[in-house]
Coordinates of C-alpha atoms in Angstrom, one line a residue:
M1 CA 126.4 53.6 72.2
L2 CA 123.2 52.9 74.1
Q3 CA 125.1 53.5 77.3
N4 CA 126.2 56.9 76.2
A5 CA 122.7 57.8 75.2
Q6 CA 121.4 56.9 78.6
A7 CA 124.1 58.9 80.2
S8 CA 123.4 61.9 78.1
S9 CA 119.7 61.7 78.8
F10 CA 120.5 61.5 82.6
G11 CA 122.7 64.6 82.0
R12 CA 119.7 66.4 80.5
W13 CA 117.5 65.2 83.4
D14 CA 120.0 66.6 85.9
A15 CA 120.0 70.0 84.0
Y16 CA 116.2 70.0 84.0
T17 CA 116.1 69.1 87.7
Q18 CA 118.5 71.9 88.5
Y19 CA 116.4 74.3 86.4
G20 CA 113.2 73.0 88.1
L21 CA 114.8 73.6 91.5
A22 CA 115.8 77.1 90.5
L23 CA 112.2 77.7 89.5
Y24 CA 111.0 76.2 92.8
A25 CA 113.3 78.5 94.8
H26 CA 112.2 81.5 92.6
G27 CA 108.6 80.5 93.4
R28 CA 109.3 80.4 97.1
L29 CA 110.9 83.8 96.9
T30 CA 107.9 85.1 94.9
R31 CA 105.5 83.7 97.5
F32 CA 107.5 85.3 100.3
I33 CA 107.4 88.7 98.5
V34 CA 103.6 88.3 98.0
V35 CA 103.1 87.5 101.7
L36 CA 105.3 90.4 102.7
I37 CA 103.3 92.8 100.5
F38 CA 100.0 91.4 101.9
A39 CA 101.2 91.9 105.4
C40 CA 102.1 95.5 104.6
F41 CA 98.6 96.1 103.3
M42 CA 97.0 94.4 106.3
S43 CA 98.7 97.1 108.4
G44 CA 95.8 99.2 107.2
C45 CA 93.4 97.2 109.3
A46 CA 92.4 98.2 112.8
S47 CA 89.6 97.7 115.3
G48 CA 88.7 99.0 118.7
Y49 CA 86.0 99.0 121.3
L50 CA 84.7 101.4 124.0
D51 CA 82.7 100.2 126.9
L52 CA 80.1 102.6 128.3
Y53 CA 79.4 102.5 132.1
G54 CA 76.4 103.9 133.9
Q55 CA 76.1 105.6 137.3
D56 CA 76.5 102.4 139.3
G57 CA 79.6 101.5 137.4
K58 CA 78.0 98.7 135.5
K59 CA 78.4 98.4 131.7
V60 CA 75.3 99.8 130.0
D61 CA 76.5 99.6 126.3
E62 CA 79.5 99.0 124.1
C63 CA 80.8 100.4 120.9
T64 CA 83.0 98.6 118.4
A65 CA 84.7 99.7 115.2
G66 CA 86.8 98.2 112.6
F67 CA 88.3 99.1 109.3
D68 CA 89.9 96.9 106.6
W69 CA 92.1 98.1 103.7
H70 CA 92.4 101.6 105.1
P71 CA 96.2 102.2 105.2
I72 CA 96.2 105.8 106.2
G73 CA 94.8 107.2 109.4
V74 CA 93.1 103.9 110.3
K75 CA 93.5 104.4 114.1
H76 CA 92.0 107.9 113.8
S77 CA 89.0 106.4 111.9
V78 CA 88.4 103.8 114.6
D79 CA 88.5 106.5 117.3
W80 CA 86.1 108.7 115.3
V81 CA 83.6 105.8 115.0
L82 CA 83.9 105.0 118.7
N83 CA 83.3 108.6 119.6
Y84 CA 80.3 108.7 117.2
C85 CA 78.9 105.6 118.9
Y86 CA 79.4 107.3 122.4
E87 CA 77.6 110.5 121.2
L88 CA 74.8 108.5 119.7
A89 CA 74.3 106.5 122.9
M90 CA 74.1 109.8 124.8
L91 CA 71.5 111.2 122.3
E92 CA 69.4 108.1 122.7
G93 CA 69.2 108.8 126.4
N94 CA 71.7 106.4 127.9
I95 CA 73.2 107.8 131.1
V96 CA 76.9 107.2 130.6
K97 CA 79.1 108.3 133.5
S98 CA 82.4 106.8 132.3
V99 CA 84.0 104.9 129.4
S100 CA 86.7 102.3 129.2
N101 CA 89.0 104.7 127.3
S102 CA 88.3 108.4 128.1
S103 CA 90.9 109.6 125.5
V104 CA 88.5 108.6 122.7
I105 CA 85.8 111.0 123.9
E106 CA 88.2 113.8 124.8
K107 CA 89.6 114.4 121.3
D108 CA 88.5 117.1 118.8
Y109 CA 87.2 115.3 115.7
T110 CA 86.7 118.4 113.6
Y111 CA 88.3 118.6 110.2
P112 CA 88.5 121.4 107.6
T113 CA 86.2 121.9 104.7
H114 CA 87.6 120.9 101.3
P115 CA 89.6 123.9 99.8
S116 CA 87.3 123.9 96.8
G117 CA 84.2 124.3 99.0
M118 CA 82.9 121.0 97.6
P119 CA 81.8 118.3 100.0
W120 CA 84.4 115.7 100.9
N121 CA 84.5 112.3 99.2
K122 CA 87.1 109.6 99.3
K123 CA 88.8 110.8 96.1
R124 CA 89.0 114.4 97.3
A125 CA 90.3 113.3 100.7
W126 CA 92.9 111.0 99.1
L127 CA 94.2 113.7 96.8
S128 CA 94.2 116.3 99.6
F129 CA 96.2 114.0 101.8
W130 CA 98.8 113.4 99.2
S131 CA 99.0 117.1 98.4
D132 CA 99.5 117.9 102.1
E133 CA 96.3 119.8 102.5
I134 CA 95.2 117.5 105.3
D135 CA 97.2 115.2 107.6
K136 CA 96.6 111.5 108.3
K137 CA 94.5 112.3 111.4
Q138 CA 92.2 114.5 109.4
Y139 CA 92.1 112.0 106.6
G140 CA 91.1 109.3 109.1
Y141 CA 88.3 111.4 110.5
I142 CA 87.0 112.4 107.0
V143 CA 87.0 108.8 105.7
A144 CA 85.3 107.5 108.9
D145 CA 82.6 110.2 108.6
L146 CA 82.1 109.4 104.9
E147 CA 81.9 105.7 105.5
N148 CA 79.4 106.3 108.3
E149 CA 77.2 108.6 106.2
Y150 CA 77.4 106.1 103.3
H151 CA 76.3 103.2 105.6
L152 CA 73.5 105.2 107.1
E153 CA 72.2 106.4 103.7
T154 CA 72.3 103.0 102.1
T155 CA 70.6 101.4 105.1
R156 CA 67.9 104.1 104.9
I157 CA 67.5 103.5 101.1
E158 CA 67.3 99.7 101.6
A159 CA 64.6 100.1 104.3
Q160 CA 62.6 102.4 102.0
F161 CA 62.8 99.8 99.2
L162 CA 61.9 96.9 101.4
S163 CA 58.9 98.7 102.8
G164 CA 57.7 99.5 99.2
E165 CA 58.2 103.3 99.6
I166 CA 60.4 103.3 96.5
T167 CA 60.7 101.3 93.3
E168 CA 63.6 99.1 92.4
N169 CA 64.8 101.7 89.8
Q170 CA 64.6 104.5 92.4
Y171 CA 66.5 102.2 94.8
K172 CA 69.3 101.7 92.3
A173 CA 69.5 105.4 91.4
L174 CA 69.7 106.4 95.1
V175 CA 72.4 103.8 95.8
E176 CA 74.4 105.1 92.8
K177 CA 74.0 108.7 94.1
A178 CA 75.2 107.6 97.6
K179 CA 78.2 105.8 96.0
Y180 CA 79.1 108.9 94.0
A181 CA 78.9 111.0 97.2
F182 CA 81.1 108.5 99.0
Y183 CA 83.7 107.6 96.3
G184 CA 83.5 110.7 94.2
K185 CA 84.1 109.0 90.9

């Protein structure tokens, strides 16, 4: 009788082991799917650089840009930022005779106004893209412009706060206003 009990408990053990192996295989499949989904989302990441050269051919400045979690029009956003950096360098008085990728500075970065006449924000851009009012290139330019403006505004607000020009409450209110202008929520 004892021998049969041991045999049946081993039988249960084998059944549990098989169930455990099935869960292990399922876990590996789940992990594979999660990694695959993560890889798809990471395709929304891009970066780029643009070297600026002076009259003598020597590098006088450089521009870099990068976006994470930006799955639509990310390459267009990177190019927009690189062009903005080039234009800013020119405005600051840098004499730039050539760049490492001239196609970046030769593009037209204009985009339409929102059909409602309201200023763009990420929410409006997203909805306009999905309703085919703008294409992915225009979406990329709009988002890059919005993110740039948001960064410049929050940097300016932080500098005012740190210099004592505004109070903490004013700082918080201005940051919230900038977030609303950027996200549109």
